Amino acid sequence: MADQDRRTVSAWRPLVPGVVEVFHAHFTEYAYPMHVHDAWTLLIVDDGAVRYDLDRHEHGTPHDTVSLLPPHVPHNGSPATPDGFRKRVLYLDASRLGDELIGPAVDGPDLRDPVLRRRVGQLHSALALPGDELEAESRLTLIGERLHEHLLPRGEGSPVRRRDPVLARRLRELLDERVVRGIGLEEAAAQVSAHPAHLVRAFSGAYGIAPHQYLMSRRVDRARRLLLAGSGPADVAAATGFYDQAHLTRHFKRLVGITPGRYRTSGH
């Protein structure tokens, strides 16, 4: 059974600040002994359920729950259903979640929040393939904000949400300057002197589209012009800021409805 478990495990470290590791696994009989991590554990279960002990209290993770386990606090884990469990985990460093949240997370690690659950799933999708780091950073920032809202006493961690069209315009100008080269959310926030979560919300509120969606739209527009001028998809991907041809194809098909190759020959 251990061999089977190993075949259903994948782990990697993405190029996203604050994410120490992404870990996906399907275990049927394996049980974790008591152990600790030096990073925050953000866990969702897609199939089955996990039971675990944290600070001498028993907890469980049905599929609609997001679990947040703090660093340096011992915990274990074992299947709570006959067919085991399939889980997706993010290990996050202290730049994303601070020590002030450790106590509240120990007291209430399992959060029933459909919006948070959906966002964590979307983040895993963004982390699955290279090239979508701005999207992943944006989603992770909003997830961190929502975790703070759950775990801190009311009022202490509630963000001030206000429209900020000037800030939104500054980010749009920055994205326009860096269409091909791209920019990370933390770098953009530093350049415009804003909190990353506020920056994402300001942009989305002003333009009705997230920063990563805007950037990909600009890249696809450039790709369309180059394709119609006769350039091949691989060259176009390199010239417009996509990670590779597959990355271009994924976003191009999503926005245009056909692949770059078919688009290139559609007028002939």
Coordinates of C-alpha atoms in Angstrom, one line a residue:
M1 CA 0.0 0.0 0.0
A2 CA 2.9 2.3 0.6
D3 CA 4.0 1.9 -3.0
Q4 CA 0.5 2.9 -4.2
D5 CA 0.5 5.9 -1.9
R6 CA 3.8 7.1 -3.4
R7 CA 2.4 6.8 -6.9
T8 CA -0.4 9.2 -5.9
V9 CA 1.8 11.9 -4.4
S10 CA 3.1 15.0 -6.2
A11 CA 5.0 17.9 -4.7
W12 CA 6.7 21.0 -6.0
R13 CA 7.8 24.5 -5.1
P14 CA 6.2 27.2 -7.3
L15 CA 7.7 30.6 -8.1
V16 CA 5.3 32.4 -5.8
P17 CA 6.5 34.3 -2.8
G18 CA 5.4 32.8 0.5
V19 CA 4.6 29.3 -0.9
V20 CA 7.1 26.8 0.5
E21 CA 5.5 23.8 -1.1
V22 CA 2.5 22.5 -3.0
F23 CA 1.6 18.9 -2.0
H24 CA -1.2 16.7 -3.6
A25 CA -1.8 13.2 -2.4
H26 CA -4.3 10.3 -2.4
F27 CA -3.8 8.0 0.6
T28 CA -6.0 5.0 1.3
E29 CA -4.5 3.5 4.5
Y30 CA -1.5 5.6 5.4
A31 CA -1.7 7.4 8.7
Y32 CA 0.6 10.3 9.6
P33 CA 2.2 10.0 13.1
M34 CA 2.5 13.0 15.3
H35 CA 4.8 15.6 13.6
V36 CA 5.3 19.3 13.2
H37 CA 6.0 21.7 10.3
D38 CA 7.9 24.9 10.3
A39 CA 5.3 26.4 7.9
W40 CA 1.6 27.0 7.9
T41 CA -0.5 24.1 6.5
L42 CA -3.5 25.1 4.4
L43 CA -5.4 21.9 3.6
I44 CA -8.5 21.0 1.5
V45 CA -9.8 17.5 1.0
D46 CA -11.4 16.7 -2.3
D47 CA -12.5 13.1 -1.6
G48 CA -13.1 11.3 1.6
A49 CA -12.1 12.8 4.9
V50 CA -9.2 13.1 7.4
R51 CA -9.3 12.9 11.1
Y52 CA -6.5 14.4 13.1
D53 CA -5.4 15.5 16.5
L54 CA -4.1 19.0 17.1
D55 CA -3.2 20.3 20.6
R56 CA -4.8 17.2 22.1
H57 CA -8.2 17.8 20.4
E58 CA -9.7 15.7 17.7
H59 CA -10.7 17.4 14.4
G60 CA -12.0 16.3 11.0
T61 CA -12.0 17.6 7.5
P62 CA -15.1 17.0 5.4
H63 CA -14.7 18.1 1.8
D64 CA -16.3 21.5 2.2
T65 CA -13.9 22.5 4.9
V66 CA -10.6 24.5 4.7
S67 CA -8.2 23.5 7.5
L68 CA -5.3 25.7 8.6
L69 CA -2.7 24.1 10.9
P70 CA -0.2 26.4 12.5
P71 CA 3.6 25.9 12.4
H72 CA 5.4 24.1 15.3
V73 CA 2.1 22.6 16.7
P74 CA 2.1 18.8 16.7
H75 CA -0.6 17.0 14.7
N76 CA -1.2 13.7 13.0
G77 CA -3.7 12.5 10.4
S78 CA -5.5 9.4 9.2
P79 CA -8.3 8.4 6.8
A80 CA -11.8 8.8 8.2
T81 CA -13.5 7.0 5.3
P82 CA -13.0 3.5 3.9
D83 CA -11.5 4.7 0.6
G84 CA -9.0 7.0 2.2
F85 CA -8.7 10.6 1.2
R86 CA -7.5 12.9 -1.6
K87 CA -6.1 16.2 -0.4
R88 CA -4.4 19.3 -1.7
V89 CA -2.1 21.2 0.7
L90 CA -0.2 24.5 0.6
Y91 CA 2.7 25.1 3.0
L92 CA 3.0 28.9 3.6
D93 CA 5.7 30.8 5.3
A94 CA 5.4 33.6 7.9
S95 CA 5.3 36.3 5.2
R96 CA 1.7 35.2 4.5
L97 CA 0.4 34.4 8.0
G98 CA 2.0 35.8 11.1
D99 CA 2.4 34.3 14.6
E100 CA -0.6 36.3 15.9
L101 CA -2.8 33.8 14.2
I102 CA -1.3 30.6 15.8
G103 CA -3.5 30.7 18.9
P104 CA -6.8 31.3 17.0
A105 CA -5.8 28.6 14.4
V106 CA -5.1 26.1 17.2
D107 CA -8.6 26.8 18.7
G108 CA -10.4 26.6 15.4
P109 CA -8.4 25.1 12.6
D110 CA -11.4 23.9 10.4
L111 CA -13.2 26.7 8.6
R112 CA -16.5 26.1 6.8
D113 CA -16.5 28.9 4.3
P114 CA -17.6 28.1 0.7
V115 CA -16.0 31.2 -0.7
L116 CA -12.6 30.4 1.0
R117 CA -12.9 26.8 -0.2
R118 CA -13.5 27.9 -3.8
R119 CA -10.6 30.3 -3.7
V120 CA -8.2 27.8 -2.4
G121 CA -9.2 25.4 -5.2
Q122 CA -8.7 28.2 -7.7
L123 CA -5.2 28.9 -6.3
H124 CA -4.2 25.3 -6.7
S125 CA -5.3 25.4 -10.3
A126 CA -3.2 28.5 -10.9
L127 CA -0.2 26.8 -9.3
A128 CA -0.5 23.7 -11.3
L129 CA 1.3 25.0 -14.4
P130 CA 4.0 27.7 -14.7
G131 CA 3.2 31.1 -16.2
D132 CA 0.3 32.1 -14.0
E133 CA 2.3 33.4 -11.0
L134 CA 0.5 36.8 -10.9
E135 CA -2.9 35.1 -10.7
A136 CA -1.6 32.8 -8.0
E137 CA -0.1 35.7 -6.0
S138 CA -3.4 37.6 -6.3
R139 CA -5.5 34.6 -5.2
L140 CA -3.2 33.8 -2.3
T141 CA -3.3 37.4 -1.1
L142 CA -7.1 37.4 -1.0
I143 CA -7.1 34.0 0.8
G144 CA -4.7 35.4 3.4
E145 CA -7.0 38.3 3.9
R146 CA -10.0 36.1 4.4
L147 CA -8.1 33.8 6.9
H148 CA -7.3 36.9 8.9
E149 CA -11.0 37.8 8.9
H150 CA -11.9 34.4 10.3
L151 CA -9.2 34.1 12.9
L152 CA -8.7 37.6 14.3
P153 CA -11.3 39.2 16.6
R154 CA -13.9 41.3 14.8
G155 CA -12.5 44.7 13.9
E156 CA -8.8 43.8 14.4
G157 CA -8.2 42.2 11.0
S158 CA -11.1 43.5 9.0
P159 CA -9.8 45.3 5.9
V160 CA -10.9 48.8 5.0
R161 CA -12.4 48.3 1.6
R162 CA -12.8 51.5 -0.5
R163 CA -12.7 52.4 -4.1
D164 CA -9.4 53.8 -5.2
P165 CA -9.5 54.6 -9.0
V166 CA -6.2 56.4 -8.8
L167 CA -4.4 53.4 -7.5
A168 CA -6.2 51.2 -10.0
R169 CA -5.0 53.4 -12.8
R170 CA -1.4 53.3 -11.6
L171 CA -1.5 49.5 -11.6
R172 CA -3.0 49.5 -15.1
E173 CA -0.2 51.7 -16.3
L174 CA 2.4 49.5 -14.7
L175 CA 0.9 46.4 -16.3
D176 CA 0.8 48.2 -19.7
E177 CA 4.5 48.9 -19.3
R178 CA 5.2 45.3 -18.4
V179 CA 3.0 43.3 -20.7
V180 CA 5.7 41.0 -22.0
R181 CA 8.1 41.1 -19.0
G182 CA 5.3 40.8 -16.4
I183 CA 5.4 41.8 -12.8
G184 CA 4.8 40.1 -9.5
L185 CA 2.1 41.3 -7.2
E186 CA 4.5 42.1 -4.3
E187 CA 6.7 44.1 -6.7
A188 CA 3.7 46.0 -8.1
A189 CA 2.4 46.8 -4.6
A190 CA 5.8 48.1 -3.6
Q191 CA 6.0 50.3 -6.6
V192 CA 2.6 51.9 -6.0
S193 CA 2.9 51.9 -2.2
A194 CA -0.2 49.8 -1.5
H195 CA -1.1 46.6 0.3
P196 CA -1.3 43.8 -2.2
A197 CA -4.9 42.8 -1.2
H198 CA -6.1 46.4 -1.5
L199 CA -4.3 46.7 -4.8
V200 CA -6.1 43.7 -6.3
R201 CA -9.5 44.9 -5.0
A202 CA -9.0 48.5 -6.2
F203 CA -8.1 47.2 -9.7
S204 CA -11.0 44.7 -9.9
G205 CA -13.4 47.3 -8.6
A206 CA -12.4 49.9 -11.1
Y207 CA -12.2 47.8 -14.2
G208 CA -14.3 44.7 -13.5
I209 CA -11.4 42.4 -14.2
A210 CA -8.6 41.1 -12.0
P211 CA -5.0 42.3 -12.7
H212 CA -3.9 38.9 -14.0
Q213 CA -6.9 38.7 -16.3
Y214 CA -6.1 42.1 -17.7
L215 CA -2.4 41.2 -18.3
M216 CA -3.4 38.0 -20.1
S217 CA -5.9 39.9 -22.2
R218 CA -3.2 42.3 -23.3
R219 CA -0.8 39.4 -24.1
V220 CA -3.5 37.6 -26.1
D221 CA -4.2 40.8 -28.1
R222 CA -0.5 41.1 -29.0
A223 CA -0.4 37.4 -29.9
R224 CA -3.4 37.8 -32.3
R225 CA -1.6 40.5 -34.2
L226 CA 1.6 38.5 -34.5
L227 CA -0.3 35.4 -35.6
L228 CA -2.1 37.2 -38.3
A229 CA 1.2 38.6 -39.5
G230 CA 2.4 35.1 -40.1
S231 CA 4.4 34.3 -36.9
G232 CA 4.2 30.7 -35.6
P233 CA 2.6 30.0 -32.2
A234 CA 6.0 29.1 -30.5
D235 CA 7.6 32.4 -31.6
V236 CA 4.5 34.3 -30.6
A237 CA 4.5 32.8 -27.1
A238 CA 8.1 33.9 -26.6
A239 CA 7.4 37.4 -28.0
T240 CA 4.3 38.1 -25.9
G241 CA 5.4 37.0 -22.4
F242 CA 3.9 33.5 -22.2
Y243 CA 5.8 30.8 -20.4
D244 CA 5.7 28.5 -23.5
Q245 CA 3.4 27.6 -26.4
A246 CA 1.1 25.5 -24.1
H247 CA 0.7 28.5 -21.8
L248 CA -0.2 30.7 -24.8
T249 CA -2.6 28.1 -26.1
R250 CA -4.4 27.7 -22.8
H251 CA -5.1 31.4 -22.4
F252 CA -5.7 32.1 -26.1
K253 CA -8.3 29.4 -26.4
R254 CA -10.0 30.6 -23.3
L255 CA -10.3 34.2 -24.6
V256 CA -10.6 33.7 -28.4
G257 CA -12.3 30.3 -28.5
I258 CA -9.8 28.5 -30.8
T259 CA -6.2 27.6 -30.7
P260 CA -3.5 30.0 -31.9
G261 CA -2.6 27.6 -34.8
R262 CA -6.2 27.5 -36.0
Y263 CA -6.5 31.3 -35.6
R264 CA -3.4 31.9 -37.6
T265 CA -4.8 29.9 -40.6
S266 CA -8.4 31.0 -40.2
G267 CA -8.2 33.7 -42.9
H268 CA -6.5 31.5 -45.6

